PDB file of C-alpha atoms and ligand atoms in Angstrom:
ATOM      1  CA  MET W   1      64.642 125.452 152.808  1.00 89.00           C
ATOM      2  CA  PRO W   2      62.770 126.785 150.010  1.00 87.00           C
ATOM      3  CA  VAL W   3      64.701 128.669 147.216  1.00 88.00           C
ATOM      4  CA  LEU W   4      63.570 131.334 146.321  1.00 93.00           C
ATOM      5  CA  VAL W   5      63.775 131.524 142.533  1.00 94.00           C
ATOM      6  CA  ALA W   6      61.143 129.242 140.842  1.00 95.00           C
ATOM      7  CA  PRO W   7      61.958 126.042 138.853  1.00 96.00           C
ATOM      8  CA  GLU W   8      62.563 126.738 135.152  1.00 97.00           C
ATOM      9  CA  LEU W   9      61.490 123.270 134.333  1.00 98.00           C
ATOM     10  CA  PRO W  10      58.684 121.610 136.812  1.00 97.00           C
ATOM     11  CA  ALA W  11      59.365 118.124 138.572  1.00 97.00           C
ATOM     12  CA  GLY W  12      57.778 116.171 136.017  1.00 98.00           C
ATOM     13  CA  ARG W  13      58.591 117.037 132.996  1.00 98.00           C
ATOM     14  CA  LEU W  14      60.338 114.424 132.047  1.00 98.00           C
ATOM     15  CA  ALA W  15      58.986 111.286 134.165  1.00 98.00           C
ATOM     16  CA  ARG W  16      55.630 112.271 132.065  1.00 97.00           C
ATOM     17  CA  LEU W  17      57.396 111.702 128.820  1.00 98.00           C
ATOM     18  CA  ALA W  18      57.952 108.243 127.268  1.00 98.00           C
ATOM     19  CA  GLN W  19      62.260 107.586 126.895  1.00 98.00           C
ATOM     20  CA  PRO W  20      62.109 108.411 122.424  1.00 98.00           C
ATOM     21  CA  THR W  21      63.914 106.255 120.272  1.00 98.00           C
ATOM     22  CA  LEU W  22      65.905 108.807 118.105  1.00 98.00           C
ATOM     23  CA  ALA W  23      67.174 108.602 114.372  1.00 98.00           C
ATOM     24  CA  ALA W  24      70.282 110.284 113.172  1.00 97.00           C
ATOM     25  CA  ALA W  25      72.394 110.556 110.325  1.00 96.00           C
ATOM     26  CA  SER W  26      76.373 109.208 110.498  1.00 94.00           C
ATOM     27  CA  PRO W  27      78.759 109.358 107.717  1.00 92.00           C
ATOM     28  CA  ALA W  28      78.683 105.777 108.703  1.00 84.00           C
ATOM     29  CA  GLY W  29      74.921 105.710 107.906  1.00 95.00           C
ATOM     30  CA  PRO W  30      71.873 105.692 109.777  1.00 98.00           C
ATOM     31  CA  VAL W  31      72.213 106.100 113.695  1.00 98.00           C
ATOM     32  CA  THR W  32      69.486 104.782 116.173  1.00 98.00           C
ATOM     33  CA  VAL W  33      69.643 106.066 119.805  1.00 98.00           C
ATOM     34  CA  ARG W  34      67.379 104.011 121.581  1.00 98.00           C
ATOM     35  CA  PRO W  35      66.611 103.030 125.739  1.00 98.00           C
ATOM     36  CA  TRP W  36      68.837 100.344 126.881  1.00 98.00           C
ATOM     37  CA  ALA W  37      67.136  96.487 127.071  1.00 98.00           C
ATOM     38  CA  ALA W  38      67.960  94.096 129.236  1.00 98.00           C
ATOM     39  CA  ALA W  39      70.160  91.962 126.216  1.00 98.00           C
ATOM     40  CA  ASP W  40      72.491  94.694 125.518  1.00 98.00           C
ATOM     41  CA  ALA W  41      74.164  93.905 128.800  1.00 98.00           C
ATOM     42  CA  ARG W  42      77.032  92.247 126.453  1.00 98.00           C
ATOM     43  CA  ALA W  43      77.900  94.902 124.865  1.00 98.00           C
ATOM     44  CA  VAL W  44      78.504  97.592 127.805  1.00 98.00           C
ATOM     45  CA  LEU W  45      80.698  94.542 129.350  1.00 98.00           C
ATOM     46  CA  ASP W  46      82.660  94.167 125.761  1.00 97.00           C
ATOM     47  CA  ALA W  47      82.871  97.977 125.938  1.00 98.00           C
ATOM     48  CA  TYR W  48      84.467  98.304 129.576  1.00 97.00           C
ATOM     49  CA  ALA W  49      87.008  95.828 128.401  1.00 97.00           C
ATOM     50  CA  ASP W  50      88.332  98.724 125.912  1.00 98.00           C
ATOM     51  CA  PRO W  51      91.528 100.439 127.815  1.00 96.00           C
ATOM     52  CA  ALA W  52      90.103 104.191 126.613  1.00 97.00           C
ATOM     53  CA  ILE W  53      86.819 103.333 127.896  1.00 97.00           C
ATOM     54  CA  GLN W  54      87.941 102.405 131.412  1.00 96.00           C
ATOM     55  CA  GLN W  55      90.621 105.027 131.172  1.00 95.00           C
ATOM     56  CA  TRP W  56      87.801 108.357 130.767  1.00 95.00           C
ATOM     57  CA  HIS W  57      84.991 106.169 132.756  1.00 94.00           C
ATOM     58  CA  VAL W  58      86.608 104.919 135.509  1.00 94.00           C
ATOM     59  CA  ARG W  59      84.123 102.313 136.125  1.00 92.00           C
ATOM     60  CA  SER W  60      84.227  98.809 136.790  1.00 94.00           C
ATOM     61  CA  MET W  61      82.168  96.151 134.841  1.00 97.00           C
ATOM     62  CA  THR W  62      81.331  92.848 135.506  1.00 97.00           C
ATOM     63  CA  PRO W  63      78.773  90.702 134.349  1.00 98.00           C
ATOM     64  CA  ASP W  64      76.227  91.456 137.163  1.00 98.00           C
ATOM     65  CA  GLU W  65      77.569  95.138 137.383  1.00 98.00           C
ATOM     66  CA  ALA W  66      76.838  95.255 133.706  1.00 98.00           C
ATOM     67  CA  ASP W  67      73.453  93.680 133.602  1.00 98.00           C
ATOM     68  CA  ALA W  68      73.041  96.483 136.850  1.00 98.00           C
ATOM     69  CA  TRP W  69      74.145  99.013 134.609  1.00 98.00           C
ATOM     70  CA  VAL W  70      71.302  98.593 131.681  1.00 98.00           C
ATOM     71  CA  ALA W  71      68.740  98.001 134.235  1.00 98.00           C
ATOM     72  CA  HIS W  72      69.268 101.139 136.214  1.00 98.00           C
ATOM     73  CA  TRP W  73      67.963 103.892 133.645  1.00 98.00           C
ATOM     74  CA  PRO W  74      64.565 103.488 134.330  1.00 98.00           C
ATOM     75  CA  GLY W  75      64.746 104.401 137.339  1.00 98.00           C
ATOM     76  CA  ARG W  76      66.962 107.713 136.560  1.00 98.00           C
ATOM     77  CA  TRP W  77      64.488 108.507 134.268  1.00 98.00           C
ATOM     78  CA  ALA W  78      61.420 107.998 136.660  1.00 98.00           C
ATOM     79  CA  ASP W  79      63.323 109.873 139.344  1.00 98.00           C
ATOM     80  CA  GLU W  80      64.732 112.324 136.799  1.00 98.00           C
ATOM     81  CA  THR W  81      67.904 112.526 137.587  1.00 98.00           C
ATOM     82  CA  GLY W  82      69.637 111.191 134.149  1.00 98.00           C
ATOM     83  CA  ALA W  83      68.783 108.946 131.031  1.00 98.00           C
ATOM     84  CA  GLY W  84      70.522 106.283 129.314  1.00 98.00           C
ATOM     85  CA  TRP W  85      70.770 105.069 125.258  1.00 98.00           C
ATOM     86  CA  ALA W  86      72.288 102.780 123.661  1.00 98.00           C
ATOM     87  CA  VAL W  87      73.268 103.787 120.277  1.00 98.00           C
ATOM     88  CA  GLU W  88      72.792 101.169 117.531  1.00 98.00           C
ATOM     89  CA  VAL W  89      74.226 101.373 113.976  1.00 97.00           C
ATOM     90  CA  ASP W  90      74.063  98.170 111.562  1.00 96.00           C
ATOM     91  CA  GLY W  91      71.557  96.282 114.224  1.00 96.00           C
ATOM     92  CA  ALA W  92      74.002  96.653 116.920  1.00 97.00           C
ATOM     93  CA  VAL W  93      75.272  98.546 120.210  1.00 98.00           C
ATOM     94  CA  ALA W  94      77.706 100.562 118.687  1.00 98.00           C
ATOM     95  CA  GLY W  95      78.045 102.694 121.738  1.00 98.00           C
ATOM     96  CA  GLN W  96      75.934 105.025 124.272  1.00 98.00           C
ATOM     97  CA  VAL W  97      74.528 108.689 124.788  1.00 98.00           C
ATOM     98  CA  SER W  98      73.734 109.088 128.924  1.00 98.00           C
ATOM     99  CA  LEU W  99      72.684 112.374 130.874  1.00 98.00           C
ATOM    100  CA  ARG W 100      74.759 111.633 133.403  1.00 98.00           C
ATOM    101  CA  ARG W 101      73.344 114.345 135.212  1.00 98.00           C
ATOM    102  CA  LEU W 102      70.216 116.050 134.998  1.00 98.00           C
ATOM    103  CA  ARG W 103      68.583 119.336 137.265  1.00 98.00           C
ATOM    104  CA  LEU W 104      65.137 120.445 135.755  1.00 98.00           C
ATOM    105  CA  ALA W 105      65.150 123.512 138.368  1.00 97.00           C
ATOM    106  CA  GLU W 106      67.967 124.911 136.255  1.00 97.00           C
ATOM    107  CA  ALA W 107      66.784 123.211 132.946  1.00 98.00           C
ATOM    108  CA  TRP W 108      70.692 121.778 132.711  1.00 98.00           C
ATOM    109  CA  ALA W 109      72.188 118.727 131.910  1.00 98.00           C
ATOM    110  CA  GLU W 110      75.616 117.199 131.639  1.00 98.00           C
ATOM    111  CA  ILE W 111      76.367 114.735 128.664  1.00 98.00           C
ATOM    112  CA  SER W 112      78.605 111.567 128.711  1.00 98.00           C
ATOM    113  CA  TYR W 113      79.260 109.063 125.476  1.00 98.00           C
ATOM    114  CA  TRP W 114      81.370 106.481 124.086  1.00 98.00           C
ATOM    115  CA  VAL W 115      81.605 104.285 121.307  1.00 98.00           C
ATOM    116  CA  LEU W 116      83.076 100.444 121.046  1.00 98.00           C
ATOM    117  CA  PRO W 117      87.086 100.439 119.443  1.00 98.00           C
ATOM    118  CA  HIS W 118      85.621  99.119 116.048  1.00 97.00           C
ATOM    119  CA  ALA W 119      83.208 101.714 115.564  1.00 97.00           C
ATOM    120  CA  ARG W 120      85.153 104.525 116.024  1.00 98.00           C
ATOM    121  CA  GLY W 121      86.290 107.595 113.747  1.00 98.00           C
ATOM    122  CA  ARG W 122      82.516 107.023 111.584  1.00 97.00           C
ATOM    123  CA  GLY W 123      80.837 110.234 113.182  1.00 98.00           C
ATOM    124  CA  ILE W 124      78.480 107.928 115.429  1.00 98.00           C
ATOM    125  CA  ALA W 125      79.126 109.705 118.885  1.00 98.00           C
ATOM    126  CA  PRO W 126      78.237 113.462 117.448  1.00 98.00           C
ATOM    127  CA  ALA W 127      75.312 112.504 115.771  1.00 98.00           C
ATOM    128  CA  ALA W 128      74.327 110.260 118.580  1.00 98.00           C
ATOM    129  CA  LEU W 129      75.058 113.169 121.073  1.00 98.00           C
ATOM    130  CA  ASP W 130      73.311 115.926 118.346  1.00 98.00           C
ATOM    131  CA  ALA W 131      70.021 114.050 118.078  1.00 98.00           C
ATOM    132  CA  VAL W 132      70.106 113.844 121.699  1.00 98.00           C
ATOM    133  CA  THR W 133      70.602 117.277 122.222  1.00 98.00           C
ATOM    134  CA  GLY W 134      68.552 118.738 120.122  1.00 98.00           C
ATOM    135  CA  TRP W 135      65.187 116.225 121.693  1.00 98.00           C
ATOM    136  CA  LEU W 136      66.398 117.684 125.228  1.00 98.00           C
ATOM    137  CA  MET W 137      65.781 121.424 124.143  1.00 98.00           C
ATOM    138  CA  ALA W 138      63.222 120.729 121.947  1.00 97.00           C
ATOM    139  CA  GLU W 139      60.984 118.150 123.873  1.00 98.00           C
ATOM    140  CA  VAL W 140      62.277 118.383 127.654  1.00 98.00           C
ATOM    141  CA  GLY W 141      63.126 122.544 127.553  1.00 98.00           C
ATOM    142  CA  VAL W 142      66.577 121.805 128.679  1.00 98.00           C
ATOM    143  CA  LEU W 143      68.287 125.586 127.838  1.00 98.00           C
ATOM    144  CA  ARG W 144      72.030 124.279 128.663  1.00 98.00           C
ATOM    145  CA  ALA W 145      73.643 121.002 127.652  1.00 98.00           C
ATOM    146  CA  SER W 146      77.495 120.270 128.462  1.00 98.00           C
ATOM    147  CA  LEU W 147      80.352 117.980 128.839  1.00 98.00           C
ATOM    148  CA  ALA W 148      83.697 117.594 130.058  1.00 98.00           C
ATOM    149  CA  HIS W 149      86.566 115.671 128.865  1.00 98.00           C
ATOM    150  CA  SER W 150      90.004 115.298 129.696  1.00 98.00           C
ATOM    151  CA  THR W 151      92.259 117.404 127.811  1.00 98.00           C
ATOM    152  CA  ARG W 152      94.513 114.215 126.933  1.00 98.00           C
ATOM    153  CA  ASN W 153      91.126 113.005 125.470  1.00 98.00           C
ATOM    154  CA  PRO W 154      91.451 115.026 121.817  1.00 98.00           C
ATOM    155  CA  ALA W 155      89.174 112.822 120.200  1.00 98.00           C
ATOM    156  CA  SER W 156      86.159 113.773 122.904  1.00 98.00           C
ATOM    157  CA  CYS W 157      86.997 117.479 121.864  1.00 98.00           C
ATOM    158  CA  ARG W 158      86.543 117.057 118.435  1.00 98.00           C
ATOM    159  CA  VAL W 159      83.057 115.160 119.122  1.00 98.00           C
ATOM    160  CA  ALA W 160      82.138 118.177 121.327  1.00 98.00           C
ATOM    161  CA  THR W 161      83.381 120.185 118.505  1.00 98.00           C
ATOM    162  CA  LYS W 162      81.250 118.824 116.142  1.00 98.00           C
ATOM    163  CA  ALA W 163      78.038 118.666 117.556  1.00 98.00           C
ATOM    164  CA  GLY W 164      78.182 122.110 118.202  1.00 98.00           C
ATOM    165  CA  TYR W 165      79.681 122.410 121.976  1.00 98.00           C
ATOM    166  CA  LEU W 166      81.119 125.180 122.356  1.00 98.00           C
ATOM    167  CA  PRO W 167      84.734 125.472 124.711  1.00 98.00           C
ATOM    168  CA  GLU W 168      84.444 127.378 127.933  1.00 98.00           C
ATOM    169  CA  GLY W 169      87.380 127.269 129.729  1.00 98.00           C
ATOM    170  CA  THR W 170      89.024 124.292 131.542  1.00 98.00           C
ATOM    171  CA  LEU W 171      88.801 123.305 135.327  1.00 98.00           C
ATOM    172  CA  ARG W 172      92.454 122.156 136.307  1.00 98.00           C
ATOM    173  CA  ARG W 173      92.712 119.329 138.609  1.00 98.00           C
ATOM    174  CA  GLN W 174      88.934 118.427 138.820  1.00 97.00           C
ATOM    175  CA  ALA W 175      88.831 114.874 138.048  1.00 97.00           C
ATOM    176  CA  ARG W 176      90.557 111.970 139.174  1.00 96.00           C
ATOM    177  CA  HIS W 177      91.349 109.184 136.700  1.00 95.00           C
ATOM    178  CA  ALA W 178      93.203 105.569 137.183  1.00 93.00           C
ATOM    179  CA  ASP W 179      96.568 107.575 136.636  1.00 95.00           C
ATOM    180  CA  GLY W 180      95.988 110.328 138.589  1.00 97.00           C
ATOM    181  CA  TRP W 181      94.349 113.970 138.378  1.00 98.00           C
ATOM    182  CA  HIS W 182      93.089 115.594 134.852  1.00 98.00           C
ATOM    183  CA  ASP W 183      92.643 119.288 133.799  1.00 98.00           C
ATOM    184  CA  MET W 184      88.707 118.577 132.336  1.00 98.00           C
ATOM    185  CA  HIS W 185      87.309 120.678 129.300  1.00 98.00           C
ATOM    186  CA  VAL W 186      83.826 121.886 129.297  1.00 98.00           C
ATOM    187  CA  HIS W 187      81.814 122.298 126.346  1.00 98.00           C
ATOM    188  CA  ALA W 188      78.033 123.319 126.353  1.00 98.00           C
ATOM    189  CA  ARG W 189      75.522 124.087 123.941  1.00 98.00           C
ATOM    190  CA  LEU W 190      72.403 126.150 124.220  1.00 98.00           C
ATOM    191  CA  ALA W 191      69.206 126.277 123.630  1.00 97.00           C
ATOM    192  CA  GLU W 192      68.899 129.846 122.001  1.00 82.00           C
ATOM    193  CA  PRO W 193      71.098 130.303 119.077  1.00 71.00           C
ATOM    194  CA  GLU W 194      74.685 131.271 120.153  1.00 65.00           C
ATOM    195  CA  PRO W 195      75.336 134.892 119.276  1.00 63.00           C
ATOM    196  CA  GLU W 196      76.934 135.315 116.261  1.00 67.00           C
ATOM    197  CA  PRO W 197      80.619 137.074 116.711  1.00 62.00           C
ATOM    198  CA  GLY W 198      80.206 141.243 116.258  1.00 66.00           C
ATOM    199  CA  PRO W 199      82.406 143.540 115.315  1.00 71.00           C
ATOM    200  CA  GLY W 200      82.501 145.406 118.625  1.00 59.00           C
ATOM    201  CA  PRO W 201      80.954 148.549 119.875  1.00 58.00           C
ATOM    202  CA  GLY W 202      82.028 151.536 117.651  1.00 51.00           C
ATOM    203  CA  PRO W 203      82.217 155.522 118.107  1.00 48.00           C
ATOM    204  CA  GLU W 204      77.926 155.376 117.969  1.00 47.00           C
ATOM    205  CA  ALA W 205      77.413 152.223 120.152  1.00 43.00           C
ATOM    206  CA  ASP W 206      79.378 153.648 122.816  1.00 44.00           C
ATOM    207  CA  GLY W 207      77.839 156.919 122.876  1.00 39.00           C
ATOM    208  CA  ALA W 208      81.156 159.248 121.536  1.00 35.00           C
TER     209      ALA W 208
HETATM  210  C1  COA A 301      86.120 109.971 121.446  1.00 56.05           C
HETATM  211  C2  COA A 301      84.803 108.984 121.226  1.00 56.05           C
HETATM  212  C3  COA A 301      83.456 109.025 121.933  1.00 56.05           C
HETATM  213  C4  COA A 301      84.338 109.327 119.963  1.00 56.05           C
HETATM  214  O1  COA A 301      83.647 108.938 118.775  1.00 56.05           O
HETATM  215  P1  COA A 301      83.530 108.162 117.336  1.00 56.05           P
HETATM  216  O2  COA A 301      82.403 108.261 117.200  1.00 56.05           O
HETATM  217  O3  COA A 301      84.838 107.914 116.777  1.00 56.05           O
HETATM  218  O4  COA A 301      83.687 110.235 116.888  1.00 56.05           O
HETATM  219  P2  COA A 301      83.807 110.570 115.565  1.00 56.05           P
HETATM  220  O5  COA A 301      84.022 109.462 114.304  1.00 56.05           O
HETATM  221  O6  COA A 301      83.516 111.618 114.840  1.00 56.05           O
HETATM  222  O7  COA A 301      85.981 110.722 116.213  1.00 56.05           O
HETATM  223  C5  COA A 301      86.152 111.744 116.399  1.00 56.05           C
HETATM  224  C6  COA A 301      87.974 111.905 116.396  1.00 56.05           C
HETATM  225  O8  COA A 301      88.440 110.627 116.854  1.00 56.05           O
HETATM  226  C7  COA A 301      89.869 110.655 116.357  1.00 56.05           C
HETATM  227  N1  COA A 301      89.341 109.128 115.483  1.00 56.05           N
HETATM  228  C8  COA A 301      89.243 109.009 114.567  1.00 56.05           C
HETATM  229  N2  COA A 301      89.060 107.962 113.916  1.00 56.05           N
HETATM  230  C9  COA A 301      89.405 106.912 114.751  1.00 56.05           C
HETATM  231  C10 COA A 301      89.717 105.831 115.564  1.00 56.05           C
HETATM  232  N3  COA A 301      89.162 104.485 114.656  1.00 56.05           N
HETATM  233  N4  COA A 301      89.841 105.260 116.799  1.00 56.05           N
HETATM  234  C11 COA A 301      90.057 106.201 117.857  1.00 56.05           C
HETATM  235  N5  COA A 301      89.536 107.708 117.776  1.00 56.05           N
HETATM  236  C12 COA A 301      89.827 107.735 116.599  1.00 56.05           C
HETATM  237  C13 COA A 301      89.858 111.508 115.535  1.00 56.05           C
HETATM  238  O9  COA A 301      90.479 112.607 116.045  1.00 56.05           O
HETATM  239  C14 COA A 301      88.307 111.915 115.172  1.00 56.05           C
HETATM  240  O10 COA A 301      88.262 113.698 114.893  1.00 56.05           O
HETATM  241  P3  COA A 301      87.942 113.951 113.598  1.00 56.05           P
HETATM  242  O11 COA A 301      86.744 113.541 112.682  1.00 56.05           O
HETATM  243  O12 COA A 301      88.570 115.601 113.524  1.00 56.05           O
HETATM  244  O13 COA A 301      89.588 113.414 112.663  1.00 56.05           O
HETATM  245  C15 COA A 301      85.144 107.983 121.105  1.00 56.05           C
HETATM  246  O14 COA A 301      86.311 107.638 120.395  1.00 56.05           O
HETATM  247  C16 COA A 301      85.401 106.917 122.313  1.00 56.05           C
HETATM  248  O15 COA A 301      84.233 106.283 122.838  1.00 56.05           O
HETATM  249  N6  COA A 301      86.477 106.530 123.527  1.00 56.05           N
HETATM  250  C17 COA A 301      86.534 106.373 124.388  1.00 56.05           C
HETATM  251  C18 COA A 301      85.479 106.886 125.300  1.00 56.05           C
HETATM  252  C19 COA A 301      85.896 108.185 125.244  1.00 56.05           C
HETATM  253  O16 COA A 301      87.311 108.916 125.402  1.00 56.05           O
HETATM  254  N7  COA A 301      84.893 108.866 126.111  1.00 56.05           N
HETATM  255  C20 COA A 301      84.588 110.115 126.132  1.00 56.05           C
HETATM  256  C21 COA A 301      84.461 110.867 127.526  1.00 56.05           C
HETATM  257  S1  COA A 301      84.920 112.561 127.841  1.00 56.05           S
END
């Protein structure tokens, strides 16, 4: 049945664009955020052998599955349901950022990221997240980008905060991981500037 609200962004807004390569600066030096290539499957396999990535991304990753995972992103771009980028530092894959969900009609996206163990603690995830978010808002017109991390994953909370994703609240018992249910902390960044915290209404503002 037809919806009664016009789409905020038309179908085709993403698919008509070529997936970009983005440059970012991190404390680790330059970061390149680029589309996946078939040769990256090995790095994806290595990533999912890490217990922390397994814990938070809850996905099996055999060699065949890594090939398929890398190969599936162009289809997600073409049907405008998501997008994935490799994050490269010093000429090697150090992590990933992806749009795990995208809804053009409502101009929102949900973002996910991981960084390989050897590259952590150098500000790579916040730099890559900021670059993808900035592009998404400036070039695609997305108005709201959000992410959710387990309340037991403080490192991810820091990434979100450093990339300008403000905390919004906690969804209780929302995600099921291998060790059971987790409460998820939601953060979001809006395209328009966030309002400055004001002094609050004074006597004139409320008409007194
Ligand atoms: C969360 C994650 C993406 C952070 O990426 P990163 O590039 O290391 O991000 P940062 O360098 O900004 O570090 C973020 C926080 O990680 C912690 N950290 C610092 N050094 C670290 C290290 N060597 N190893 C692990 N965590 C470290 C710190 O709390 C840091 O916050 P701080 O800068 O305020 O001290 C990465 O740790 C990761 O991939 N973890 C496993 C998967 C995961 O959690 N994905 C997100 C699911 S929502």
